[in-house]
């Protein structure tokens, strides 16, 4: 199950790309029964979350809250992967800077978030390479150009 809420100022954003990106990512990992929640929000709300959970008083593009990392995860349904929060305002700025569409940027951020829920990270160069390749593969499945994409440690 994929639950998508658009609480951003961009009420006209079509969330179908979010659904497709989540589905493609979990499908690439052979998961059939899963739950993911995605919240599309604005920069002020994202700043609050980023400050609360990461100690950074600024917006970020995507945050992922994996259920599997919780201490009590053995008490939870293992199919509940977690929650993703995406700032559409930040995504829009990044899309303009990278000269691609907002939909492509949100697809990238959604895939990135789901990969974090599945345990991927990018703290080391090796992790960056693995996560980047997964993202590229899934973006290509969605027929999204991957030439300009980068992630960093």
Tab-separated table of N, CA and C in Angstrom:
chain	number	residue	atom	x	y	z
A	1	UNK	N	0.838	-1.170	0.000
A	1	UNK	CA	0.000	0.000	0.000
A	1	UNK	C	0.888	1.240	0.000
A	2	UNK	N	0.512	2.201	-0.793
A	2	UNK	CA	1.232	3.464	-0.875
A	2	UNK	C	0.254	4.565	-0.496
A	3	UNK	N	0.577	5.307	0.564
A	3	UNK	CA	-0.261	6.416	1.010
A	3	UNK	C	0.474	7.714	0.700
A	4	UNK	N	-0.123	8.556	-0.149
A	4	UNK	CA	0.505	9.806	-0.557
A	4	UNK	C	-0.385	10.960	-0.127
A	5	UNK	N	0.207	11.927	0.589
A	5	UNK	CA	-0.510	13.121	1.012
A	5	UNK	C	0.221	14.338	0.472
A	6	UNK	N	-0.503	15.196	-0.238
A	6	UNK	CA	0.079	16.441	-0.729
A	6	UNK	C	-0.385	17.575	0.176
A	7	UNK	N	0.476	17.951	1.122
A	7	UNK	CA	0.179	19.052	2.043
A	7	UNK	C	0.990	20.290	1.674
A	8	UNK	N	1.511	20.315	0.461
A	8	UNK	CA	2.335	21.436	0.011
A	8	UNK	C	1.449	22.560	-0.506
A	9	UNK	N	2.107	23.651	-0.886
A	9	UNK	CA	1.393	24.769	-1.499
A	9	UNK	C	1.067	24.494	-2.960
A	10	UNK	N	1.609	23.419	-3.509
A	10	UNK	CA	1.411	23.069	-4.912
A	10	UNK	C	0.310	22.011	-5.017
A	11	UNK	N	-0.921	22.471	-4.917
A	11	UNK	CA	-2.065	21.548	-4.912
A	11	UNK	C	-2.282	20.878	-6.261
A	12	UNK	N	-1.698	21.422	-7.315
A	12	UNK	CA	-1.913	20.862	-8.651
A	12	UNK	C	-0.891	19.787	-9.016
A	13	UNK	N	0.091	19.541	-8.148
A	13	UNK	CA	1.104	18.532	-8.460
A	13	UNK	C	0.451	17.159	-8.563
A	14	UNK	N	0.729	16.459	-9.663
A	14	UNK	CA	0.169	15.126	-9.899
A	14	UNK	C	1.017	14.082	-9.167
A	15	UNK	N	0.431	13.442	-8.169
A	15	UNK	CA	1.173	12.498	-7.325
A	15	UNK	C	1.388	11.139	-7.989
A	16	UNK	N	0.911	10.950	-9.192
A	16	UNK	CA	1.066	9.658	-9.867
A	16	UNK	C	2.535	9.264	-10.011
A	17	UNK	N	3.422	10.233	-10.250
A	17	UNK	CA	4.844	9.910	-10.389
A	17	UNK	C	5.406	9.372	-9.073
A	18	UNK	N	4.883	9.843	-7.950
A	18	UNK	CA	5.317	9.337	-6.642
A	18	UNK	C	4.914	7.870	-6.512
A	19	UNK	N	3.689	7.586	-6.865
A	19	UNK	CA	3.191	6.206	-6.816
A	19	UNK	C	4.047	5.297	-7.694
A	20	UNK	N	4.308	5.734	-8.920
A	20	UNK	CA	5.103	4.929	-9.846
A	20	UNK	C	6.527	4.707	-9.330
A	21	UNK	N	7.116	5.743	-8.729
A	21	UNK	CA	8.491	5.634	-8.231
A	21	UNK	C	8.578	4.682	-7.039
A	22	UNK	N	7.607	4.757	-6.123
A	22	UNK	CA	7.594	3.825	-4.990
A	22	UNK	C	7.435	2.404	-5.512
A	23	UNK	N	6.460	2.207	-6.386
A	23	UNK	CA	6.190	0.871	-6.916
A	23	UNK	C	7.420	0.302	-7.620
A	24	UNK	N	8.060	1.108	-8.463
A	24	UNK	CA	9.233	0.627	-9.199
A	24	UNK	C	10.371	0.246	-8.253
A	25	UNK	N	10.539	1.008	-7.192
A	25	UNK	CA	11.633	0.744	-6.255
A	25	UNK	C	11.391	-0.530	-5.456
A	26	UNK	N	10.196	-0.688	-4.920
A	26	UNK	CA	9.932	-1.909	-4.140
A	26	UNK	C	9.861	-3.126	-5.058
A	27	UNK	N	9.362	-2.938	-6.273
A	27	UNK	CA	9.311	-4.034	-7.240
A	27	UNK	C	10.724	-4.494	-7.607
A	28	UNK	N	11.665	-3.555	-7.710
A	28	UNK	CA	13.055	-3.903	-8.015
A	28	UNK	C	13.692	-4.713	-6.887
A	29	UNK	N	13.070	-4.689	-5.722
A	29	UNK	CA	13.567	-5.449	-4.570
A	29	UNK	C	12.662	-6.640	-4.245
A	30	UNK	N	11.807	-6.969	-5.200
A	30	UNK	CA	10.926	-8.143	-5.102
A	30	UNK	C	10.019	-8.131	-3.877
A	31	UNK	N	9.573	-6.948	-3.480
A	31	UNK	CA	8.624	-6.839	-2.372
A	31	UNK	C	7.214	-6.768	-2.934
A	32	UNK	N	6.335	-7.573	-2.389
A	32	UNK	CA	4.958	-7.589	-2.874
A	32	UNK	C	3.987	-6.992	-1.869
A	33	UNK	N	4.237	-7.202	-0.597
A	33	UNK	CA	3.338	-6.723	0.444
A	33	UNK	C	4.098	-5.710	1.291
A	34	UNK	N	3.766	-4.438	1.148
A	34	UNK	CA	4.512	-3.386	1.826
A	34	UNK	C	3.603	-2.185	2.069
A	35	UNK	N	4.039	-1.328	2.982
A	35	UNK	CA	3.355	-0.063	3.225
A	35	UNK	C	4.392	1.044	3.273
A	36	UNK	N	4.135	2.093	2.506
A	36	UNK	CA	4.987	3.277	2.475
A	36	UNK	C	4.074	4.490	2.514
A	37	UNK	N	4.449	5.463	3.326
A	37	UNK	CA	3.715	6.719	3.396
A	37	UNK	C	4.614	7.827	2.864
A	38	UNK	N	4.063	8.666	1.971
A	38	UNK	CA	4.823	9.781	1.409
A	38	UNK	C	4.054	11.069	1.674
A	39	UNK	N	4.730	12.037	2.277
A	39	UNK	CA	4.156	13.354	2.527
A	39	UNK	C	4.890	14.365	1.674
A	40	UNK	N	4.152	15.064	0.831
A	40	UNK	CA	4.704	16.175	0.061
A	40	UNK	C	4.381	17.441	0.841
A	41	UNK	N	5.409	18.232	1.136
A	41	UNK	CA	5.208	19.385	2.003
A	41	UNK	C	5.932	20.604	1.451
A	42	UNK	N	5.996	21.663	2.267
A	42	UNK	CA	6.666	22.902	1.867
A	42	UNK	C	7.931	23.098	2.705
A	43	UNK	N	8.703	24.115	2.371
A	43	UNK	CA	9.970	24.347	3.062
A	43	UNK	C	9.826	24.657	4.555
A	44	UNK	N	8.850	25.486	4.975
A	44	UNK	CA	8.744	25.734	6.423
A	44	UNK	C	8.519	24.452	7.238
A	45	UNK	N	7.640	23.582	6.769
A	45	UNK	CA	7.398	22.325	7.485
A	45	UNK	C	8.627	21.423	7.430
A	46	UNK	N	9.276	21.364	6.269
A	46	UNK	CA	10.476	20.536	6.140
A	46	UNK	C	11.585	21.055	7.052
A	47	UNK	N	11.696	22.378	7.197
A	47	UNK	CA	12.694	22.952	8.097
A	47	UNK	C	12.446	22.502	9.531
A	48	UNK	N	11.183	22.509	9.951
A	48	UNK	CA	10.830	22.038	11.301
A	48	UNK	C	11.263	20.587	11.502
A	49	UNK	N	10.945	19.745	10.528
A	49	UNK	CA	11.303	18.325	10.634
A	49	UNK	C	12.814	18.123	10.624
A	50	UNK	N	13.496	18.854	9.753
A	50	UNK	CA	14.944	18.718	9.644
A	50	UNK	C	15.624	19.169	10.938
A	51	UNK	N	15.095	20.213	11.566
A	51	UNK	CA	15.643	20.679	12.838
A	51	UNK	C	15.388	19.653	13.940
A	52	UNK	N	14.170	19.137	13.981
A	52	UNK	CA	13.811	18.174	15.028
A	52	UNK	C	14.605	16.873	14.928
A	53	UNK	N	14.749	16.345	13.724
A	53	UNK	CA	15.340	15.016	13.571
A	53	UNK	C	16.825	15.003	13.213
A	54	UNK	N	17.319	16.110	12.635
A	54	UNK	CA	18.727	16.120	12.233
A	54	UNK	C	19.516	17.270	12.846
A	55	UNK	N	18.800	18.180	13.542
A	55	UNK	CA	19.470	19.317	14.160
A	55	UNK	C	19.915	20.373	13.174
A	56	UNK	N	19.318	20.383	11.986
A	56	UNK	CA	19.685	21.339	10.938
A	56	UNK	C	18.509	22.278	10.710
A	57	UNK	N	18.727	23.577	10.923
A	57	UNK	CA	17.665	24.577	10.825
A	57	UNK	C	17.574	25.128	9.401
A	58	UNK	N	17.245	24.253	8.476
A	58	UNK	CA	17.101	24.611	7.062
A	58	UNK	C	16.301	23.506	6.386
A	59	UNK	N	15.651	23.836	5.277
A	59	UNK	CA	14.922	22.773	4.575
A	59	UNK	C	15.890	21.814	3.896
A	60	UNK	N	15.418	20.615	3.656
A	60	UNK	CA	16.150	19.637	2.863
A	60	UNK	C	15.174	19.089	1.836
A	61	UNK	N	15.665	18.335	0.890
A	61	UNK	CA	14.782	17.844	-0.161
A	61	UNK	C	13.952	16.647	0.273
A	62	UNK	N	14.574	15.690	0.974
A	62	UNK	CA	13.857	14.465	1.347
A	62	UNK	C	14.364	13.945	2.690
A	63	UNK	N	13.434	13.482	3.496
A	63	UNK	CA	13.742	12.786	4.741
A	63	UNK	C	13.055	11.430	4.692
A	64	UNK	N	13.721	10.422	5.213
A	64	UNK	CA	13.143	9.077	5.255
A	64	UNK	C	13.196	8.568	6.690
A	65	UNK	N	12.077	8.030	7.141
A	65	UNK	CA	11.960	7.500	8.492
A	65	UNK	C	11.618	6.019	8.390
A	66	UNK	N	12.650	5.193	8.489
A	66	UNK	CA	12.487	3.752	8.299
A	66	UNK	C	11.941	3.098	9.559
A	67	UNK	N	10.912	2.298	9.408
A	67	UNK	CA	10.364	1.547	10.537
A	67	UNK	C	11.306	0.429	10.955
A	68	UNK	N	12.049	-0.114	10.033
A	68	UNK	CA	12.931	-1.246	10.321
A	68	UNK	C	14.105	-0.863	11.206
A	69	UNK	N	14.407	0.432	11.315
A	69	UNK	CA	15.514	0.881	12.155
A	69	UNK	C	15.101	1.051	13.609
A	70	UNK	N	13.792	1.116	13.867
A	70	UNK	CA	13.306	1.334	15.222
A	70	UNK	C	13.629	0.152	16.120
A	71	UNK	N	13.889	0.446	17.393
A	71	UNK	CA	14.176	-0.611	18.364
A	71	UNK	C	13.011	-1.579	18.499
A	72	UNK	N	11.801	-1.075	18.369
A	72	UNK	CA	10.613	-1.903	18.547
A	72	UNK	C	10.111	-2.493	17.235
A	73	UNK	N	10.948	-2.467	16.192
A	73	UNK	CA	10.476	-2.921	14.884
A	73	UNK	C	10.042	-4.383	14.893
A	74	UNK	N	10.577	-5.178	15.816
A	74	UNK	CA	10.157	-6.579	15.865
A	74	UNK	C	8.714	-6.700	16.351
A	75	UNK	N	8.189	-5.641	16.953
A	75	UNK	CA	6.796	-5.645	17.384
A	75	UNK	C	5.872	-5.143	16.281
A	76	UNK	N	6.460	-4.535	15.278
A	76	UNK	CA	5.689	-3.949	14.188
A	76	UNK	C	5.571	-4.935	13.029
A	77	UNK	N	4.700	-4.594	12.114
A	77	UNK	CA	4.570	-5.350	10.880
A	77	UNK	C	5.828	-5.102	10.039
A	78	UNK	N	6.602	-6.129	9.711
A	78	UNK	CA	7.838	-5.913	8.957
A	78	UNK	C	7.597	-5.389	7.547
A	79	UNK	N	6.369	-5.442	7.083
A	79	UNK	CA	6.062	-4.942	5.748
A	79	UNK	C	5.855	-3.437	5.726
A	80	UNK	N	5.764	-2.811	6.899
A	80	UNK	CA	5.657	-1.353	6.952
A	80	UNK	C	7.071	-0.800	6.830
A	81	UNK	N	7.384	-0.254	5.664
A	81	UNK	CA	8.744	0.217	5.417
A	81	UNK	C	9.033	1.526	6.133
A	82	UNK	N	8.058	2.450	6.146
A	82	UNK	CA	8.267	3.721	6.823
A	82	UNK	C	7.649	4.879	6.080
A	83	UNK	N	8.142	6.071	6.431
A	83	UNK	CA	7.592	7.321	5.910
A	83	UNK	C	8.669	8.118	5.185
A	84	UNK	N	8.242	8.799	4.127
A	84	UNK	CA	9.117	9.687	3.365
A	84	UNK	C	8.461	11.058	3.348
A	85	UNK	N	9.264	12.105	3.539
A	85	UNK	CA	8.778	13.478	3.443
A	85	UNK	C	9.608	14.174	2.376
A	86	UNK	N	8.929	14.818	1.430
A	86	UNK	CA	9.597	15.525	0.334
A	86	UNK	C	9.111	16.963	0.320
A	87	UNK	N	10.043	17.915	0.270
A	87	UNK	CA	9.674	19.320	0.109
A	87	UNK	C	9.548	19.620	-1.378
A	88	UNK	N	8.323	19.921	-1.807
A	88	UNK	CA	8.131	20.254	-3.222
A	88	UNK	C	8.811	21.568	-3.580
A	89	UNK	N	8.911	22.493	-2.621
A	89	UNK	CA	9.596	23.763	-2.898
A	89	UNK	C	11.078	23.530	-3.178
A	90	UNK	N	11.720	22.749	-2.337
A	90	UNK	CA	13.133	22.438	-2.553
A	90	UNK	C	13.308	21.625	-3.832
A	91	UNK	N	12.422	20.678	-4.063
A	91	UNK	CA	12.487	19.866	-5.287
A	91	UNK	C	12.364	20.745	-6.527
A	92	UNK	N	11.493	21.741	-6.462
A	92	UNK	CA	11.315	22.630	-7.612
A	92	UNK	C	12.584	23.442	-7.881
A	93	UNK	N	13.224	23.946	-6.847
A	93	UNK	CA	14.481	24.684	-7.027
A	93	UNK	C	15.556	23.776	-7.619
A	94	UNK	N	15.656	22.564	-7.085
A	94	UNK	CA	16.667	21.625	-7.588
A	94	UNK	C	16.392	21.249	-9.038
A	95	UNK	N	15.142	21.073	-9.391
A	95	UNK	CA	14.794	20.730	-10.773
A	95	UNK	C	15.216	21.850	-11.718
A	96	UNK	N	14.970	23.090	-11.323
A	96	UNK	CA	15.372	24.229	-12.163
A	96	UNK	C	16.885	24.291	-12.303
A	97	UNK	N	17.597	24.065	-11.197
A	97	UNK	CA	19.064	24.098	-11.237
A	97	UNK	C	19.641	22.990	-12.109
A	98	UNK	N	18.989	21.842	-12.122
A	98	UNK	CA	19.469	20.690	-12.890
A	98	UNK	C	18.847	20.615	-14.283
A	99	UNK	N	17.981	21.557	-14.589
A	99	UNK	CA	17.278	21.650	-15.886
A	99	UNK	C	16.511	20.378	-16.256
A	100	UNK	N	15.731	19.894	-15.305
A	100	UNK	CA	14.774	18.842	-15.619
A	100	UNK	C	13.456	19.186	-14.932
A	101	UNK	N	12.451	18.380	-15.143
A	101	UNK	CA	11.115	18.705	-14.641
A	101	UNK	C	10.983	18.429	-13.144
A	102	UNK	N	9.992	19.070	-12.543
A	102	UNK	CA	9.675	18.817	-11.139
A	102	UNK	C	9.303	17.354	-10.945
A	103	UNK	N	8.564	16.784	-11.880
A	103	UNK	CA	8.165	15.381	-11.779
A	103	UNK	C	9.380	14.463	-11.743
A	104	UNK	N	10.378	14.746	-12.578
A	104	UNK	CA	11.600	13.932	-12.579
A	104	UNK	C	12.341	14.055	-11.251
A	105	UNK	N	12.408	15.270	-10.724
A	105	UNK	CA	13.090	15.473	-9.444
A	105	UNK	C	12.366	14.746	-8.318
A	106	UNK	N	11.046	14.831	-8.303
A	106	UNK	CA	10.273	14.157	-7.256
A	106	UNK	C	10.398	12.641	-7.397
A	107	UNK	N	10.443	12.136	-8.613
A	107	UNK	CA	10.659	10.696	-8.810
A	107	UNK	C	12.005	10.289	-8.219
A	108	UNK	N	13.048	11.059	-8.516
A	108	UNK	CA	14.381	10.793	-7.981
A	108	UNK	C	14.371	10.805	-6.456
A	109	UNK	N	13.753	11.831	-5.863
A	109	UNK	CA	13.722	11.948	-4.401
A	109	UNK	C	12.908	10.826	-3.768
A	110	UNK	N	11.835	10.425	-4.433
A	110	UNK	CA	11.017	9.319	-3.926
A	110	UNK	C	11.821	8.023	-3.928
A	111	UNK	N	12.484	7.736	-5.029
A	111	UNK	CA	13.324	6.540	-5.119
A	111	UNK	C	14.408	6.587	-4.045
A	112	UNK	N	15.046	7.732	-3.911
A	112	UNK	CA	16.098	7.911	-2.907
A	112	UNK	C	15.559	7.616	-1.508
A	113	UNK	N	14.383	8.152	-1.211
A	113	UNK	CA	13.767	7.924	0.094
A	113	UNK	C	13.417	6.470	0.332
A	114	UNK	N	12.835	5.815	-0.666
A	114	UNK	CA	12.476	4.398	-0.508
A	114	UNK	C	13.735	3.551	-0.316
A	115	UNK	N	14.783	3.867	-1.035
A	115	UNK	CA	16.031	3.116	-0.846
A	115	UNK	C	16.548	3.260	0.583
A	116	UNK	N	16.426	4.452	1.154
A	116	UNK	CA	16.797	4.613	2.565
A	116	UNK	C	15.917	3.735	3.453
A	117	UNK	N	14.619	3.674	3.159
A	117	UNK	CA	13.718	2.824	3.947
A	117	UNK	C	14.125	1.361	3.860
A	118	UNK	N	14.713	0.981	2.733
A	118	UNK	CA	15.140	-0.403	2.521
A	118	UNK	C	16.541	-0.675	3.069
A	119	UNK	N	17.150	0.334	3.675
A	119	UNK	CA	18.441	0.130	4.319
A	119	UNK	C	19.647	0.677	3.587
A	120	UNK	N	19.466	1.261	2.423
A	120	UNK	CA	20.589	1.846	1.692
A	120	UNK	C	20.996	3.159	2.350
A	121	UNK	N	22.276	3.516	2.178
A	121	UNK	CA	22.768	4.780	2.705
A	121	UNK	C	23.876	5.281	1.790
A	122	UNK	N	24.386	6.476	2.068
A	122	UNK	CA	25.471	7.037	1.264
A	122	UNK	C	26.463	7.773	2.156
A	123	UNK	N	26.923	7.069	3.181
A	123	UNK	CA	27.907	7.627	4.111
A	123	UNK	C	29.346	7.381	3.650
A	124	UNK	N	29.553	6.381	2.812
A	124	UNK	CA	30.889	6.087	2.295
A	124	UNK	C	30.832	6.084	0.770
A	125	UNK	N	32.000	6.165	0.154
A	125	UNK	CA	32.056	6.148	-1.312
A	125	UNK	C	31.454	4.859	-1.874
A	126	UNK	N	31.704	3.738	-1.212
A	126	UNK	CA	31.148	2.462	-1.671
A	126	UNK	C	29.622	2.487	-1.597
A	127	UNK	N	29.077	2.993	-0.485
A	127	UNK	CA	27.621	3.091	-0.353
A	127	UNK	C	27.030	4.022	-1.404
A	128	UNK	N	27.728	5.126	-1.683
A	128	UNK	CA	27.277	6.062	-2.720
A	128	UNK	C	27.162	5.333	-4.051
A	129	UNK	N	28.187	4.570	-4.401
A	129	UNK	CA	28.196	3.866	-5.686
A	129	UNK	C	27.039	2.877	-5.789
A	130	UNK	N	26.802	2.117	-4.730
A	130	UNK	CA	25.722	1.124	-4.739
A	130	UNK	C	24.366	1.812	-4.841
A	131	UNK	N	24.157	2.836	-4.014
A	131	UNK	CA	22.863	3.517	-4.008
A	131	UNK	C	22.624	4.248	-5.326
A	132	UNK	N	23.665	4.896	-5.850
A	132	UNK	CA	23.546	5.615	-7.113
A	132	UNK	C	23.150	4.668	-8.242
A	133	UNK	N	23.784	3.499	-8.308
A	133	UNK	CA	23.460	2.533	-9.365
A	133	UNK	C	22.016	2.058	-9.253
A	134	UNK	N	21.547	1.804	-8.039
A	134	UNK	CA	20.143	1.403	-7.842
A	134	UNK	C	19.205	2.501	-8.325
A	135	UNK	N	19.505	3.742	-7.942
A	135	UNK	CA	18.661	4.868	-8.361
A	135	UNK	C	18.626	4.993	-9.877
A	136	UNK	N	19.793	4.898	-10.495
A	136	UNK	CA	19.885	5.009	-11.951
A	136	UNK	C	19.046	3.933	-12.640
A	137	UNK	N	19.158	2.716	-12.164
A	137	UNK	CA	18.416	1.600	-12.749
A	137	UNK	C	16.915	1.834	-12.651
A	138	UNK	N	16.456	2.271	-11.493
A	138	UNK	CA	15.017	2.481	-11.295
A	138	UNK	C	14.530	3.679	-12.101
A	139	UNK	N	15.321	4.748	-12.162
A	139	UNK	CA	14.943	5.905	-12.985
A	139	UNK	C	14.809	5.501	-14.448
A	140	UNK	N	15.733	4.664	-14.929
A	140	UNK	CA	15.639	4.200	-16.319
A	140	UNK	C	14.370	3.379	-16.536
A	141	UNK	N	13.975	2.584	-15.543
A	141	UNK	CA	12.719	1.819	-15.643
A	141	UNK	C	11.524	2.752	-15.799
A	142	UNK	N	11.630	3.935	-15.203
A	142	UNK	CA	10.561	4.935	-15.309
A	142	UNK	C	10.736	5.826	-16.537
A	143	UNK	N	11.745	5.515	-17.344
A	143	UNK	CA	12.071	6.262	-18.553
A	143	UNK	C	12.410	7.721	-18.248
A	144	UNK	N	13.217	7.903	-17.200
A	144	UNK	CA	13.679	9.228	-16.806
A	144	UNK	C	15.173	9.304	-17.082
A	145	UNK	N	15.594	10.383	-17.746
A	145	UNK	CA	16.993	10.598	-18.095
A	145	UNK	C	17.838	10.669	-16.826
A	146	UNK	N	18.960	9.977	-16.836
A	146	UNK	CA	19.791	9.900	-15.632
A	146	UNK	C	21.167	10.538	-15.806
A	147	UNK	N	21.414	11.189	-16.912
A	147	UNK	CA	22.764	11.678	-17.196
A	147	UNK	C	23.297	12.682	-16.182
A	148	UNK	N	22.458	13.568	-15.665
A	148	UNK	CA	22.945	14.649	-14.811
A	148	UNK	C	22.842	14.354	-13.323
A	149	UNK	N	22.448	13.172	-12.948
A	149	UNK	CA	22.191	12.856	-11.539
A	149	UNK	C	23.479	12.606	-10.758
A	150	UNK	N	23.532	13.147	-9.551
A	150	UNK	CA	24.636	12.864	-8.641
A	150	UNK	C	24.100	12.779	-7.216
A	151	UNK	N	24.768	11.992	-6.396
A	151	UNK	CA	24.545	12.033	-4.951
A	151	UNK	C	25.916	12.036	-4.314
A	152	UNK	N	25.986	12.520	-3.108
A	152	UNK	CA	27.293	12.625	-2.468
A	152	UNK	C	27.269	12.002	-1.084
A	153	UNK	N	28.461	11.848	-0.552
A	153	UNK	CA	28.624	11.293	0.795
A	153	UNK	C	28.120	12.310	1.794
